[in-house]
XYZ file of C-alpha atoms in Angstrom:
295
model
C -2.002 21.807 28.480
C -0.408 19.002 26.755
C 0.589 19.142 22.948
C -1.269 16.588 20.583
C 0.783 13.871 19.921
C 1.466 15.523 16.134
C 2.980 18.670 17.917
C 5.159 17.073 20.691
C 8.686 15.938 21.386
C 9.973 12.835 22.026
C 11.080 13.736 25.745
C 12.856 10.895 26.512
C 15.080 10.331 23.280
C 18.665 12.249 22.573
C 17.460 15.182 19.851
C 18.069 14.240 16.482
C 20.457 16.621 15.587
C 22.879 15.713 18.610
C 23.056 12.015 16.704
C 25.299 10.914 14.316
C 24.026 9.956 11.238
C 23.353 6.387 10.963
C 21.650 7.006 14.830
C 19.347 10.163 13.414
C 18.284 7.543 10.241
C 17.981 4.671 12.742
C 15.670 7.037 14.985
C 13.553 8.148 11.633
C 12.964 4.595 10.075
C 12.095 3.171 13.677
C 9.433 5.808 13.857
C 8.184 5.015 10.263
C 7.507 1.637 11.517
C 5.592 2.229 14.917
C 3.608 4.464 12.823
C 2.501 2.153 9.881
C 2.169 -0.585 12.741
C -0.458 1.627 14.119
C -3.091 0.670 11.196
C -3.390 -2.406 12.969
C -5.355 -1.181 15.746
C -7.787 0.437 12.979
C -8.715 -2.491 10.390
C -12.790 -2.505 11.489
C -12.786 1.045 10.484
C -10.444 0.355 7.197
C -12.670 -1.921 6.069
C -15.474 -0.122 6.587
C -14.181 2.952 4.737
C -13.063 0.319 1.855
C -16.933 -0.794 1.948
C -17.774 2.671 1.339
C -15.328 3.763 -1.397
C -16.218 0.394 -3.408
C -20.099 1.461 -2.713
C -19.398 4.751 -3.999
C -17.990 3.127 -7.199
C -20.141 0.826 -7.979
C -22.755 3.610 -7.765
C -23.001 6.748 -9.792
C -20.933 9.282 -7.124
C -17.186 10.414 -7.003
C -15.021 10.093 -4.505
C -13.503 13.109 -3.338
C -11.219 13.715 -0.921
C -10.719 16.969 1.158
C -7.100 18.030 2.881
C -4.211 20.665 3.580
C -0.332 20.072 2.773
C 0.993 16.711 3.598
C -2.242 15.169 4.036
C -3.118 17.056 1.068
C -0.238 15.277 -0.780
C -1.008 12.165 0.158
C -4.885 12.190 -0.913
C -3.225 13.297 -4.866
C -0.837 10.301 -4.339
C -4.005 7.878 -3.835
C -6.588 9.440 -5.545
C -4.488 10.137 -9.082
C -3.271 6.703 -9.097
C -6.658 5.025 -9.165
C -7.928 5.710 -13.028
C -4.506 3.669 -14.263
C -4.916 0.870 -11.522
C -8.375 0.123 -11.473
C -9.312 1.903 -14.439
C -11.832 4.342 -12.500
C -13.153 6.861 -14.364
C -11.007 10.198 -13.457
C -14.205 12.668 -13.636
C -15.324 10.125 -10.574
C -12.336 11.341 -8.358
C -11.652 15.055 -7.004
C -8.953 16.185 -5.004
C -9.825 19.405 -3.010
C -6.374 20.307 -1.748
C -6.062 23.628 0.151
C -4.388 26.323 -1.937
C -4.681 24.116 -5.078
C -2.210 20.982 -6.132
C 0.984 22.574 -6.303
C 2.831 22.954 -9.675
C 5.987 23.985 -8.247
C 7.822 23.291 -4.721
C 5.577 26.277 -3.478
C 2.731 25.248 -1.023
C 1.383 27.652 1.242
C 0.655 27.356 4.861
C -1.934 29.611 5.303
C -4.598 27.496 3.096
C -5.489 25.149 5.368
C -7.139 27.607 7.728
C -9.509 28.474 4.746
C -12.899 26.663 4.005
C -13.335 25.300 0.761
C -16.436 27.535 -0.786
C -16.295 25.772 -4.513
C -16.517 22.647 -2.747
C -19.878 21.130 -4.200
C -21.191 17.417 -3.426
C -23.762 15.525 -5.091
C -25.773 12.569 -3.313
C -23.869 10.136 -3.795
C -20.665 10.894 -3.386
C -18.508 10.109 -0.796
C -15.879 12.516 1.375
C -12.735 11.578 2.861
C -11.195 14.164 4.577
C -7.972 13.949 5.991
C -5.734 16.106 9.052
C -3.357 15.078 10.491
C -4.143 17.045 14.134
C -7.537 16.228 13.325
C -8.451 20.215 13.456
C -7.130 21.837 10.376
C -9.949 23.842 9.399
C -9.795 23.350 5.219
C -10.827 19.532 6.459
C -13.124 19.991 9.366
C -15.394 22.040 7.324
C -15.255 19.817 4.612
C -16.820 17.067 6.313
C -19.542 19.288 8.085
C -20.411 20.900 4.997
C -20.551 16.887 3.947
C -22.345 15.643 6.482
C -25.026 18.673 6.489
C -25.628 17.616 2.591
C -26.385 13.584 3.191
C -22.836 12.323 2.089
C -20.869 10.547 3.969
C -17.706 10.941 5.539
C -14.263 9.143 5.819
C -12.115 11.453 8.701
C -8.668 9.982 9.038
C -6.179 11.874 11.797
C -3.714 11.132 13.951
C -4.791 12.761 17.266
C -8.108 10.827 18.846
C -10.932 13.167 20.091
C -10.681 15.740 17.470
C -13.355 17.730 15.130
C -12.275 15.571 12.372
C -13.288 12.260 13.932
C -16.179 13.573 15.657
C -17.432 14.874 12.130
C -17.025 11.290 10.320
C -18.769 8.450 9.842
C -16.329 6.449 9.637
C -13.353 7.343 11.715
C -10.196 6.242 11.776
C -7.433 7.347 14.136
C -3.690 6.775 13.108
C -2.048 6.873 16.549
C 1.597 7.745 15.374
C 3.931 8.665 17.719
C 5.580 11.937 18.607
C 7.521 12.674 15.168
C 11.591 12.677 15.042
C 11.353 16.666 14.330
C 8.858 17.857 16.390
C 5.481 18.471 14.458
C 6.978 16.894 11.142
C 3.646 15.094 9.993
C 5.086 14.677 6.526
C 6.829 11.791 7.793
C 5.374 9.073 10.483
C 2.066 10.934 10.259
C 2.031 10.893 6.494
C 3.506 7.552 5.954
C 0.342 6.327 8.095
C -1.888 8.459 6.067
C -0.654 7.376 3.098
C -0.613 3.305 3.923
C -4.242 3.739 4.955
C -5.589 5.469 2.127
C -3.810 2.999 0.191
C -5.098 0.167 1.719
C -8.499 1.555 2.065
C -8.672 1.839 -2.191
C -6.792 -1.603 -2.946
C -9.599 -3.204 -0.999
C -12.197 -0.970 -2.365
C -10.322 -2.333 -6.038
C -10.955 -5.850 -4.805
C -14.367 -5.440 -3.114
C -15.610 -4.045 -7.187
C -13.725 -7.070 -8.787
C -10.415 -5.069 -10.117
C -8.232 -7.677 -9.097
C -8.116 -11.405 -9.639
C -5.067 -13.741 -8.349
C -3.421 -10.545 -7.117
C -3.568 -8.617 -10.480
C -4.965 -5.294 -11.372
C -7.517 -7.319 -14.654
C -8.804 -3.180 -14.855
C -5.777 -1.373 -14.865
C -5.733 1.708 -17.672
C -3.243 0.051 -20.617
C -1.852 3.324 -21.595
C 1.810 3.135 -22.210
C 4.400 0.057 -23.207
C 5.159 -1.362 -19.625
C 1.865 -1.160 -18.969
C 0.668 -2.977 -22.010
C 3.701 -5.799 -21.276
C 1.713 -6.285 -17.873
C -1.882 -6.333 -19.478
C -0.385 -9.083 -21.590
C 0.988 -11.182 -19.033
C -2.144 -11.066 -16.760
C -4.204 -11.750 -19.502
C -1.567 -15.094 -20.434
C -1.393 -15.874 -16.718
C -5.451 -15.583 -16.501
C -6.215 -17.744 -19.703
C -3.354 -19.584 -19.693
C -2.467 -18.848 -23.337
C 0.648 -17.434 -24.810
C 1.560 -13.855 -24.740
C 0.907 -13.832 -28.393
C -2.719 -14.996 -27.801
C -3.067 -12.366 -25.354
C -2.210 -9.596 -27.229
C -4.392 -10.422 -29.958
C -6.891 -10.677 -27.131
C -6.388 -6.977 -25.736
C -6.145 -5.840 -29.485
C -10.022 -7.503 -29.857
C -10.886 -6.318 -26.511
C -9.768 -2.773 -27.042
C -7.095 -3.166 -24.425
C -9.897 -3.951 -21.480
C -7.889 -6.205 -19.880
C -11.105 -8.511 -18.419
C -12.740 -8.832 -21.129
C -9.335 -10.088 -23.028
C -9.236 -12.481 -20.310
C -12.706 -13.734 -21.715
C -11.907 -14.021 -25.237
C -8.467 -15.493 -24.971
C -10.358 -18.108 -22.826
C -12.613 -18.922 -25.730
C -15.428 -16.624 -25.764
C -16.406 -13.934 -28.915
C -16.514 -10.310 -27.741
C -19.676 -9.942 -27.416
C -20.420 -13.041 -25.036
C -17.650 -11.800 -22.799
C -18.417 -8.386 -22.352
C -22.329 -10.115 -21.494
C -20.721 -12.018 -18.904
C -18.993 -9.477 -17.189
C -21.997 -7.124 -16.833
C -23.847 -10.514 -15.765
C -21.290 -10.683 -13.330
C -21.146 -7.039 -11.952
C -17.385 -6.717 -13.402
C -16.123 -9.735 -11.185
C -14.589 -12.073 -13.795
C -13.633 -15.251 -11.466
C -17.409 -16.003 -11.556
C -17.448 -14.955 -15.504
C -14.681 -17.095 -16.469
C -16.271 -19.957 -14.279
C -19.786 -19.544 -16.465
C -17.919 -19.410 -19.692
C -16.078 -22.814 -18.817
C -19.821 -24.258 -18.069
C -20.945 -22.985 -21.659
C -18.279 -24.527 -22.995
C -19.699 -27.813 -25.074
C -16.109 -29.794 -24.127
């Protein structure tokens, strides 16, 4: 029987470890790139995951994701990063990684054949479960326990006509090839993983009306650089000084969007209206505020 395409060798290539070292680093980041080109075959289904995820958000559910070790690591990398870039609200995202999130370089193997009993959904919410051969059991149950409750499923993997796919809704197959050590998905299969998830929540971001000219307007404030960028977006937006637009956060509380709004001319109160007028999307808010404007 032939090995998934996660599990085999490249049989046609020198081994890696007869090369010399620039060949062995040529041979990894020449792999890294026919596996990120691979999301180009799958942008229907990224989009349609996106869809979902900015549903989810705009709703009342959480987003949680479901995986075991690499793919595991790579769900914490997207998930943990979305409170400070689109200022979503943390309790809305969960992270059910097999044997826990690691505090240490420990992570065990034998997690991912166990189901995930505490696992509870609520309608809702929305699953994306992630494997990398598409059968580790930790995420294959996941998404039937998920589908069997209403809520829908994301299954991303990197073998076609596996469990994982078969259980989602939306399905999206990473194709990566064979991996430069044999069975390695940290690295093409994980770099695929990762860009997809990653793309799949910056569009999500977008689709809710987190990002305006290219700028995260919702990002979390919550330390100096961060504050420096809320500043210049909100400058940049309004087209004021960065002096203006820190008094602006400082009225708005740090909310980036609504600072947009008052260092454009309108009182709190009228711009945090217009932004719940306008669903959070503040193109169309600062467009209504400039047709209130007497001038």
């Amino acid at each position: 029987m032939a090995l998934p395409k996660t599990e085999a060798r490249m049989s046609t290539e020198t081994p890696i470890d007869r090369l010399d070292g620039p060949a062995a680093l040529t041979r990894m980041i020449d792999i890294q790139i026919a596996s990120l080109a691979t999301l180009r075959d799958v942008l229907p289904a990224l989009e349609a995951a996106a869809d979902l995820v900015a549903d989810t958000l705009r709703g009342t559910g959480r987003l949680v994701y479901a995986a075991a070790g690499s793919s595991g690591l790579m769900a914490l990398a997207d998930g943990s990063e979305l409170p400070g870039t689109f200022g979503i609200d943390p309790e809305r995202i969960v992270i059910r990684m097999a044997g826990e999130i690691p505090t240490g370089a420990y992570m065990p193997g034998n997690t991912e054949d166990l189901t995930d009993d505490a696992m509870t959904l609520h309608p809702g919410d929305l699953l994306i479960a992630i494997s990398a051969s598409g059968s580790t059991r930790w995420a294959v149950d996941a998404a039937t326990r998920a589908r069997a409750a209403g809520v829908p499923v994301i299954g991303i993997a990197n073998n076609p006509d596996t469990p994982l796919l078969h259980a989602a809704d939306v399905a999206i197959c990473l194709s990566t090839p064979p991996e430069a050590l044999a069975g390695s998905t940290r690295m093409g299969a994980g770099t695929a993983q990762k860009a997809a998830l990653n793309m799949i929540s910056t569009l999500a971001g977008v689709r809710l009306g987190h990002v305006h000219d290219g700028d995260m307007v919702n990002l979390r404030a919550d330390n100096a650089k961060l504050r420096g960028r809320a500043a210049r977006i909100v400058a940049d937006v309004a087209r004021v000084s960065e002096a203006v637009a820190t008094q602006s956060l400082n009225a708005a509380r740090y909310d980036t969007k609504t600072a947009c709004l008052i260092a454009a001319g309108a009182d709190p109160a009228t711009a945090t209206a217009l932004l719940t007028h306008h669903h959070g999307h503040l193109r169309p808010a600062l467009a209504a505020l400039q047709d209130q404007d007497p001038r």
